[in-house]
N, CA and C atoms as an extended XYZ file, in Angstrom:
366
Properties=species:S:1:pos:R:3:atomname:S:1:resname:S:1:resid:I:1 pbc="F F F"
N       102.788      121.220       97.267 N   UNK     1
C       103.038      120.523       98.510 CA  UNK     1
C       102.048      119.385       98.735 C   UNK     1
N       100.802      119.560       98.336 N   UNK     2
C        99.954      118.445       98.462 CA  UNK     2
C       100.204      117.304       97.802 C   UNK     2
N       100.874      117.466       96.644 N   UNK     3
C       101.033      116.497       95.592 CA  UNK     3
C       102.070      115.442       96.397 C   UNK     3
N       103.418      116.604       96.938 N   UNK     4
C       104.654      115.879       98.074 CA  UNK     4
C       103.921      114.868       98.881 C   UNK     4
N       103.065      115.462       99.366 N   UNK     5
C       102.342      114.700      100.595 CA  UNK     5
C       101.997      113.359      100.041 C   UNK     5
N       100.934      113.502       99.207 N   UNK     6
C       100.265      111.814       98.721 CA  UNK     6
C       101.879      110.992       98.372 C   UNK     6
N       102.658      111.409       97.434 N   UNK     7
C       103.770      111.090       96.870 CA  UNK     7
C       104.346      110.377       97.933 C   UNK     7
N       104.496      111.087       98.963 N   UNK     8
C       105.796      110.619       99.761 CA  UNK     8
C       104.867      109.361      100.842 C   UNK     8
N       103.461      110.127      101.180 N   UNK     9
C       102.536      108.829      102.107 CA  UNK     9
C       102.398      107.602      101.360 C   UNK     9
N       102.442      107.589       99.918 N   UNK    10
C       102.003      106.389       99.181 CA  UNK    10
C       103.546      105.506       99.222 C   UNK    10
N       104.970      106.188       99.139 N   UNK    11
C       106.164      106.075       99.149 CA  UNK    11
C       106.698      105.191      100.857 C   UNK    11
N       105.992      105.897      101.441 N   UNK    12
C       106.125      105.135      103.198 CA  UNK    12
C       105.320      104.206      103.022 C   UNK    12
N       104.249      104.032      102.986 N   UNK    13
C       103.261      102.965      102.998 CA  UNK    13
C       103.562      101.857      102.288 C   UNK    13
N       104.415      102.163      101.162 N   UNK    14
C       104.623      101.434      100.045 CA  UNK    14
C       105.823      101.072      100.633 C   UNK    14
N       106.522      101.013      101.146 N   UNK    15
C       107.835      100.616      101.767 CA  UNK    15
C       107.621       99.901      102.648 C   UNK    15
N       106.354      100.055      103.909 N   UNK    16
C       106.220       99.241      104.916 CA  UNK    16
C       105.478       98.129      105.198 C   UNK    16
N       104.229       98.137      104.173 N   UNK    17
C       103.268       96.948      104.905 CA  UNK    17
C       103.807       96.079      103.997 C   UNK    17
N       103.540       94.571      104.131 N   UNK    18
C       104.273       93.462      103.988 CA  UNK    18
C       103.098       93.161      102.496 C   UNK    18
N       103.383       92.193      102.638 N   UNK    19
C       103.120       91.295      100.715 CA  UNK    19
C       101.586       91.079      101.319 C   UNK    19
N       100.147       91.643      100.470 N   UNK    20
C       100.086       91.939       99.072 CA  UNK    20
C       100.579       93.268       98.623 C   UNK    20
N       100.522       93.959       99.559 N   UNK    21
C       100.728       95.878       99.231 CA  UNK    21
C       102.002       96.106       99.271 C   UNK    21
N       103.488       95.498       99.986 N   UNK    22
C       104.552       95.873       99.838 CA  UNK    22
C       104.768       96.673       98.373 C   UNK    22
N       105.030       97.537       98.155 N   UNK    23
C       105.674       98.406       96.905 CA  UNK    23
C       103.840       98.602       95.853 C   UNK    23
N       102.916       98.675       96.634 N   UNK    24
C       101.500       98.270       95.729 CA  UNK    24
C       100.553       99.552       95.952 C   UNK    24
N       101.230      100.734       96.852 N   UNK    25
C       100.184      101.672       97.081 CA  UNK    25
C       100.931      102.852       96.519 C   UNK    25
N        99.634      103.814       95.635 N   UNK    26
C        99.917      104.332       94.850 CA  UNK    26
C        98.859      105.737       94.605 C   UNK    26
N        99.300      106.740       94.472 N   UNK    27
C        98.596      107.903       94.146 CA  UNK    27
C        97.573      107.879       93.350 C   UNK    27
N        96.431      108.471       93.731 N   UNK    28
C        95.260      108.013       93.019 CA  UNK    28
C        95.402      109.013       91.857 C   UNK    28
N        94.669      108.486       90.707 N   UNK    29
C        94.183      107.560       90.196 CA  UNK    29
C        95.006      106.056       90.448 C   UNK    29
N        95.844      105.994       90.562 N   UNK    30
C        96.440      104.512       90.377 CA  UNK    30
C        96.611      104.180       89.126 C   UNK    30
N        97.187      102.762       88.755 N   UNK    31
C        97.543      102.500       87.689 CA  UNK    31
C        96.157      102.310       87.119 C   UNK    31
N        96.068      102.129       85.537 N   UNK    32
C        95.143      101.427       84.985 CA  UNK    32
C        94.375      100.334       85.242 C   UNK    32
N        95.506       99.320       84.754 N   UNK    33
C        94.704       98.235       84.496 CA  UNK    33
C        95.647       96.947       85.601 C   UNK    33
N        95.225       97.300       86.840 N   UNK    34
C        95.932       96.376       87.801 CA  UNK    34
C        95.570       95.525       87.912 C   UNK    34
N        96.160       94.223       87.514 N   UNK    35
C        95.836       92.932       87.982 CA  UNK    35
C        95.988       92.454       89.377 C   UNK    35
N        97.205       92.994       90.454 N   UNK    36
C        96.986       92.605       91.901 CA  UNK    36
C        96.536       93.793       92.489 C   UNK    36
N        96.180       93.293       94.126 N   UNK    37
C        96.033       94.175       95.096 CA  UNK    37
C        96.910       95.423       95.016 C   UNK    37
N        96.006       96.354       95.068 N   UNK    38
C        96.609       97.927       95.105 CA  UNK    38
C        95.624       98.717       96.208 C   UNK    38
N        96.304       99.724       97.136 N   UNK    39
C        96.268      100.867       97.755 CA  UNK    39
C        96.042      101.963       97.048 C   UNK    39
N        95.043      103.152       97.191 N   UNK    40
C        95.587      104.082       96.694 CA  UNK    40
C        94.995      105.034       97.738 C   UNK    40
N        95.637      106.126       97.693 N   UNK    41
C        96.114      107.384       98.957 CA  UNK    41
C        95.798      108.352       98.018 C   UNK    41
N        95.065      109.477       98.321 N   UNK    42
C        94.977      111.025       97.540 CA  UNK    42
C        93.848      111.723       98.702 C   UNK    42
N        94.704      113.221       98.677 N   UNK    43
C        93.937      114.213       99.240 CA  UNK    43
C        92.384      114.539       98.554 C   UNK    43
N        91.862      114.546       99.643 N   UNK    44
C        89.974      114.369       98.950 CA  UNK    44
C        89.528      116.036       99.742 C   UNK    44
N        90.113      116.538      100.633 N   UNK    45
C        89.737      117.858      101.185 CA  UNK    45
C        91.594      118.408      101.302 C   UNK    45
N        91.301      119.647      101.169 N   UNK    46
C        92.140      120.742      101.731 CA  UNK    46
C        91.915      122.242      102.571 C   UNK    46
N        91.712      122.298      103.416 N   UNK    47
C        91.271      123.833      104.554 CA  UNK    47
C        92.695      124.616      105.152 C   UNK    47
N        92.195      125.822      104.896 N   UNK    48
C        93.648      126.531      105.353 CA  UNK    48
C        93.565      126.711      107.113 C   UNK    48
N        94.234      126.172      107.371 N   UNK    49
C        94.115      126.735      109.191 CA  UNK    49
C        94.141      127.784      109.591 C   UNK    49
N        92.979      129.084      110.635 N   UNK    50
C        93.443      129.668      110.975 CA  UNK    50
C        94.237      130.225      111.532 C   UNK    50
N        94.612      131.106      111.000 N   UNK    51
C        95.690      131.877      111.732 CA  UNK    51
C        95.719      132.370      113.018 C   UNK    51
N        96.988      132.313      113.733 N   UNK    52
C        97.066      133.092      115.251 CA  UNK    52
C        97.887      133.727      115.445 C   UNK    52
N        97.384      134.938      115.948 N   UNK    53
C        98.452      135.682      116.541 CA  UNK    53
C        99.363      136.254      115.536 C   UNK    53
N        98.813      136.257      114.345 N   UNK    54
C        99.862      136.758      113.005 CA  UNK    54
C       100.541      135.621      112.528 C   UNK    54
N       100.405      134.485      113.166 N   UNK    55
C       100.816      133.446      112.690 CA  UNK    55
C       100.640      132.503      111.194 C   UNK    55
N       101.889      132.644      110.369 N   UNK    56
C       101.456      133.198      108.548 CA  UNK    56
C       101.776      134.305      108.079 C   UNK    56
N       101.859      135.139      108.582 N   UNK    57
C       102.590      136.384      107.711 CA  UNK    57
C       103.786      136.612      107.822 C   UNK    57
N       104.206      136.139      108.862 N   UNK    58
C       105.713      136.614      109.055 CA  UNK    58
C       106.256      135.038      108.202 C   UNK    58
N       107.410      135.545      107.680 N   UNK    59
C       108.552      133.949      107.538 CA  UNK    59
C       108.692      133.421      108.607 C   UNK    59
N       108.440      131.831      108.153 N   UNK    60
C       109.468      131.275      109.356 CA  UNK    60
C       110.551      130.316      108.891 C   UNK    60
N       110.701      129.567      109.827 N   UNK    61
C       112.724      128.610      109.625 CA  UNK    61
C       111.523      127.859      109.303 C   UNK    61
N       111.730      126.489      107.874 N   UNK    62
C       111.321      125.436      108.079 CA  UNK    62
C       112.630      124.578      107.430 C   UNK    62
N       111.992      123.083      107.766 N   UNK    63
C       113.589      121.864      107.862 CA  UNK    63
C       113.808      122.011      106.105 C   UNK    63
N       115.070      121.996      106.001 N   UNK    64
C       115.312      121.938      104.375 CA  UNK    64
C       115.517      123.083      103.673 C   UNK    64
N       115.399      124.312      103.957 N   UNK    65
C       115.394      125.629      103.402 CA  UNK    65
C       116.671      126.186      104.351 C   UNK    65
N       117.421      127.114      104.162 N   UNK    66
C       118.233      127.820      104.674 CA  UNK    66
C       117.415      129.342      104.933 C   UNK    66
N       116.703      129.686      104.112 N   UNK    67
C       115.990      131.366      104.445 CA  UNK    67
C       114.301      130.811      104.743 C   UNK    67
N       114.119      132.144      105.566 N   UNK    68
C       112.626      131.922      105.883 CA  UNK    68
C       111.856      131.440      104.908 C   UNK    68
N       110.536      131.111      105.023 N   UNK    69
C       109.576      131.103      103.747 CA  UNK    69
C       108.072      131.310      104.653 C   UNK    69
N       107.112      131.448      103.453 N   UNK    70
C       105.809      132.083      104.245 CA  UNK    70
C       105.224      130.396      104.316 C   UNK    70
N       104.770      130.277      105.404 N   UNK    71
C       104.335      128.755      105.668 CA  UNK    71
C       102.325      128.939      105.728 C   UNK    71
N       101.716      128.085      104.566 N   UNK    72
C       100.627      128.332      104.822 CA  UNK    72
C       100.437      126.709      105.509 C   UNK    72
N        99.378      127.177      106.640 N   UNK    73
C        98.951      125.521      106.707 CA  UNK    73
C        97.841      125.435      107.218 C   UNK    73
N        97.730      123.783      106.591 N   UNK    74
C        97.186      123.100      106.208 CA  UNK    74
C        95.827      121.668      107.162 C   UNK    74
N        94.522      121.883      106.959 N   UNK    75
C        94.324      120.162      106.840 CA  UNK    75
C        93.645      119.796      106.031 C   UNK    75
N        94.483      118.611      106.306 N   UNK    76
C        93.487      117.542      104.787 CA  UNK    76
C        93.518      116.472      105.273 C   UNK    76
N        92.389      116.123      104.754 N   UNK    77
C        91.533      114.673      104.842 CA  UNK    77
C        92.053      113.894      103.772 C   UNK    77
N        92.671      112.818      103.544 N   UNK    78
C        93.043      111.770      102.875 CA  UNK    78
C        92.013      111.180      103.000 C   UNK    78
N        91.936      110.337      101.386 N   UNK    79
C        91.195      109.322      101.081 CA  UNK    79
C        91.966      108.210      100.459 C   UNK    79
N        91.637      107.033      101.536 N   UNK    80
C        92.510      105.133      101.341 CA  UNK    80
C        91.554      104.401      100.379 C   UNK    80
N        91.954      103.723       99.570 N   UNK    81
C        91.300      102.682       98.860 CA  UNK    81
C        91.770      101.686       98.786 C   UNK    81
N        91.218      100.230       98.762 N   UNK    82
C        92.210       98.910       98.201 CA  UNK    82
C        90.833       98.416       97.422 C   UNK    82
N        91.679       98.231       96.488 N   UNK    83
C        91.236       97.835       95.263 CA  UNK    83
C        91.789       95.997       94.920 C   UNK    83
N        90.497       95.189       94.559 N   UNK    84
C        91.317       93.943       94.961 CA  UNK    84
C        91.917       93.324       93.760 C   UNK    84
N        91.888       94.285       92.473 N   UNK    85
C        92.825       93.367       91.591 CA  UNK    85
C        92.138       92.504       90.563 C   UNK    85
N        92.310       92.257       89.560 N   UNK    86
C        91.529       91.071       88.815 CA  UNK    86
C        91.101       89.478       89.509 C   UNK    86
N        92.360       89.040       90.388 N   UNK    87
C        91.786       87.536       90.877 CA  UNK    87
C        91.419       87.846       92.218 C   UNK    87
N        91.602       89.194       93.205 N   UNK    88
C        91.708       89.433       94.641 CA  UNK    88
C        90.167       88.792       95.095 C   UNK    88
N        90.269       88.463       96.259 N   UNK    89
C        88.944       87.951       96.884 CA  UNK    89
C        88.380       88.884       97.827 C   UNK    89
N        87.635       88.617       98.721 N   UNK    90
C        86.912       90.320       99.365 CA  UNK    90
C        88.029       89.811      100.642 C   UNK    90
N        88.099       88.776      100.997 N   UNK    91
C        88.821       88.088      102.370 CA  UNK    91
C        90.316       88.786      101.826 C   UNK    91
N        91.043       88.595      101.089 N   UNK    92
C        91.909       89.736      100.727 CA  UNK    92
C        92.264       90.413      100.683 C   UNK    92
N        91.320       91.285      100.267 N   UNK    93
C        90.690       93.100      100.266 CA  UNK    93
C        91.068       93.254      101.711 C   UNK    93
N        90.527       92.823      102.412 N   UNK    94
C        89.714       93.239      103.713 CA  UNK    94
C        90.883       92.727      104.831 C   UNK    94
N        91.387       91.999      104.650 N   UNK    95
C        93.133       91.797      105.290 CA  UNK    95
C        94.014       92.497      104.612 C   UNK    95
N        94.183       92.920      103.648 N   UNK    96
C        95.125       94.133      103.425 CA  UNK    96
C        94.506       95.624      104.129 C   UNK    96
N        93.057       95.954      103.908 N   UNK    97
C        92.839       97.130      104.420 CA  UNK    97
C        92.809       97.100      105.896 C   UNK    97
N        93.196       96.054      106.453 N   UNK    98
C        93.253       96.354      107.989 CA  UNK    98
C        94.803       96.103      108.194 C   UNK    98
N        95.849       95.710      107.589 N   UNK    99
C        97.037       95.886      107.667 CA  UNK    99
C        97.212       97.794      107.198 C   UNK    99
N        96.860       98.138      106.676 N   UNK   100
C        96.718       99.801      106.152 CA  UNK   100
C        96.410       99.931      107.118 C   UNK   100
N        95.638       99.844      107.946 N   UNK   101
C        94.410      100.758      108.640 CA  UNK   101
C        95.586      100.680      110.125 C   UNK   101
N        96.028       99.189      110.158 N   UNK   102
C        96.999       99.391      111.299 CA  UNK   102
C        98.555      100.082      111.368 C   UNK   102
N        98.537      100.330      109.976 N   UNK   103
C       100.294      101.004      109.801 CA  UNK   103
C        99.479      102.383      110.035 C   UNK   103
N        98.631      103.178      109.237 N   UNK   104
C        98.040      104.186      109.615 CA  UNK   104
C        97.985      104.823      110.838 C   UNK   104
N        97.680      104.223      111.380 N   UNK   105
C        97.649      104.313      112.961 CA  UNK   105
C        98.697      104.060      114.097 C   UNK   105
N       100.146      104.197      113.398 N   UNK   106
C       101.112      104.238      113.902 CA  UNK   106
C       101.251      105.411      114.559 C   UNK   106
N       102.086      105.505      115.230 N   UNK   107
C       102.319      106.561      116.122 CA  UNK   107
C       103.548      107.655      115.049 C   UNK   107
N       104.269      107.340      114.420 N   UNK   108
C       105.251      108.199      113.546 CA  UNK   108
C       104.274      109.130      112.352 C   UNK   108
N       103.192      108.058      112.118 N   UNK   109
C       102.655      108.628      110.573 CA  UNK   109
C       101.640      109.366      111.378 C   UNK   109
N       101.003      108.903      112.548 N   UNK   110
C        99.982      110.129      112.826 CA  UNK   110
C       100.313      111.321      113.595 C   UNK   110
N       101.322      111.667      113.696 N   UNK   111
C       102.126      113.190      113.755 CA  UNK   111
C       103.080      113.378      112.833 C   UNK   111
N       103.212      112.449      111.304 N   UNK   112
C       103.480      112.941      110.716 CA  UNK   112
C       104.980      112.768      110.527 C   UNK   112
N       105.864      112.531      111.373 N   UNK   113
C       107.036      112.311      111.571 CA  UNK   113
C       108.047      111.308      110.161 C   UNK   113
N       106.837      110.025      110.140 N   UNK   114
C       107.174      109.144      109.028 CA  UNK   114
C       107.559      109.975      107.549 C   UNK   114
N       107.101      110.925      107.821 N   UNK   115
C       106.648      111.466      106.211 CA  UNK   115
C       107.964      112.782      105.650 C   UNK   115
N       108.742      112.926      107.030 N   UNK   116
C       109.600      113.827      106.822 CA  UNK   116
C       111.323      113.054      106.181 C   UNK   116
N       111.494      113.774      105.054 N   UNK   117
C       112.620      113.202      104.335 CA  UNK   117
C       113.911      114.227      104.289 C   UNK   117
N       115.073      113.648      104.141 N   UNK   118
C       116.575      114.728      103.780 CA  UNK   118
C       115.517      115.604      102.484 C   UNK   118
N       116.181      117.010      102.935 N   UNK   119
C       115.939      118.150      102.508 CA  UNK   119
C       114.171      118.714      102.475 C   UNK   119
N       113.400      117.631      103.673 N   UNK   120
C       112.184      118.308      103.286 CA  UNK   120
C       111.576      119.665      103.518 C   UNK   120
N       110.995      120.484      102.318 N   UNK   121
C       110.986      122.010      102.824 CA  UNK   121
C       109.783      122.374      103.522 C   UNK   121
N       109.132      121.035      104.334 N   UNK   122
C       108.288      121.550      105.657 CA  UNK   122
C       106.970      120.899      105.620 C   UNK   122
């Protein structure tokens, strides 16, 4: 599921912010040997949330599954990078990472909403 997560955040991100990063952010490691501006997104922490109230042992309904399943969850701390590329300048860098920093801070992706797809299993 963690792997879903970066996959699908690098997949939104990569769909929304405009030209240099349009289609440019990418699961870390990232590509090799990038010559333009690139993003990269990867989970750097994972903590299991406590539990309440038995909350976790029992199944529950999640979106995409038809039968219960045991839901463990989750937080994690993501880690953003922009990387400026062979010719990128820091003035570059630094206007793409505040175009990130402002899609980030959308209201869909910070509850998460952005990130939910047909058949996601939760």
């Amino acid at each position: 599921m963690i792997a879903d997560l970066e996959t699908r955040l690098a997949d939104v991100l990569g769909s929304r912010l405009a030209a240099p990063l349009a289609g440019r952010v990418f699961v870390t490691p990232g590509p090799a040997n990038a010559n333009q501006i690139t993003a990269l997104v990867g989970v750097s922490r994972a903590e299991v949330v406590a539990e309440k109230f038995g909350a976790g042992r029992r199944p529950e309904q999640v979106p995409g599954a038809d039968d219960p399943r045991r839901v463990v969850r989750l937080s994690c701390g993501i880690r953003v990078e922009v990387r400026s590329g062979a010719n990128g300048t820091r003035a570059q860098t630094a206007t793409a990472l505040d175009a990130l920093l402002y899609e980030l801070d959308s209201q869909d992706l910070r509850s998460g909403r952005a990130l939910t797809a047909p058949g996601d299993p939760g």
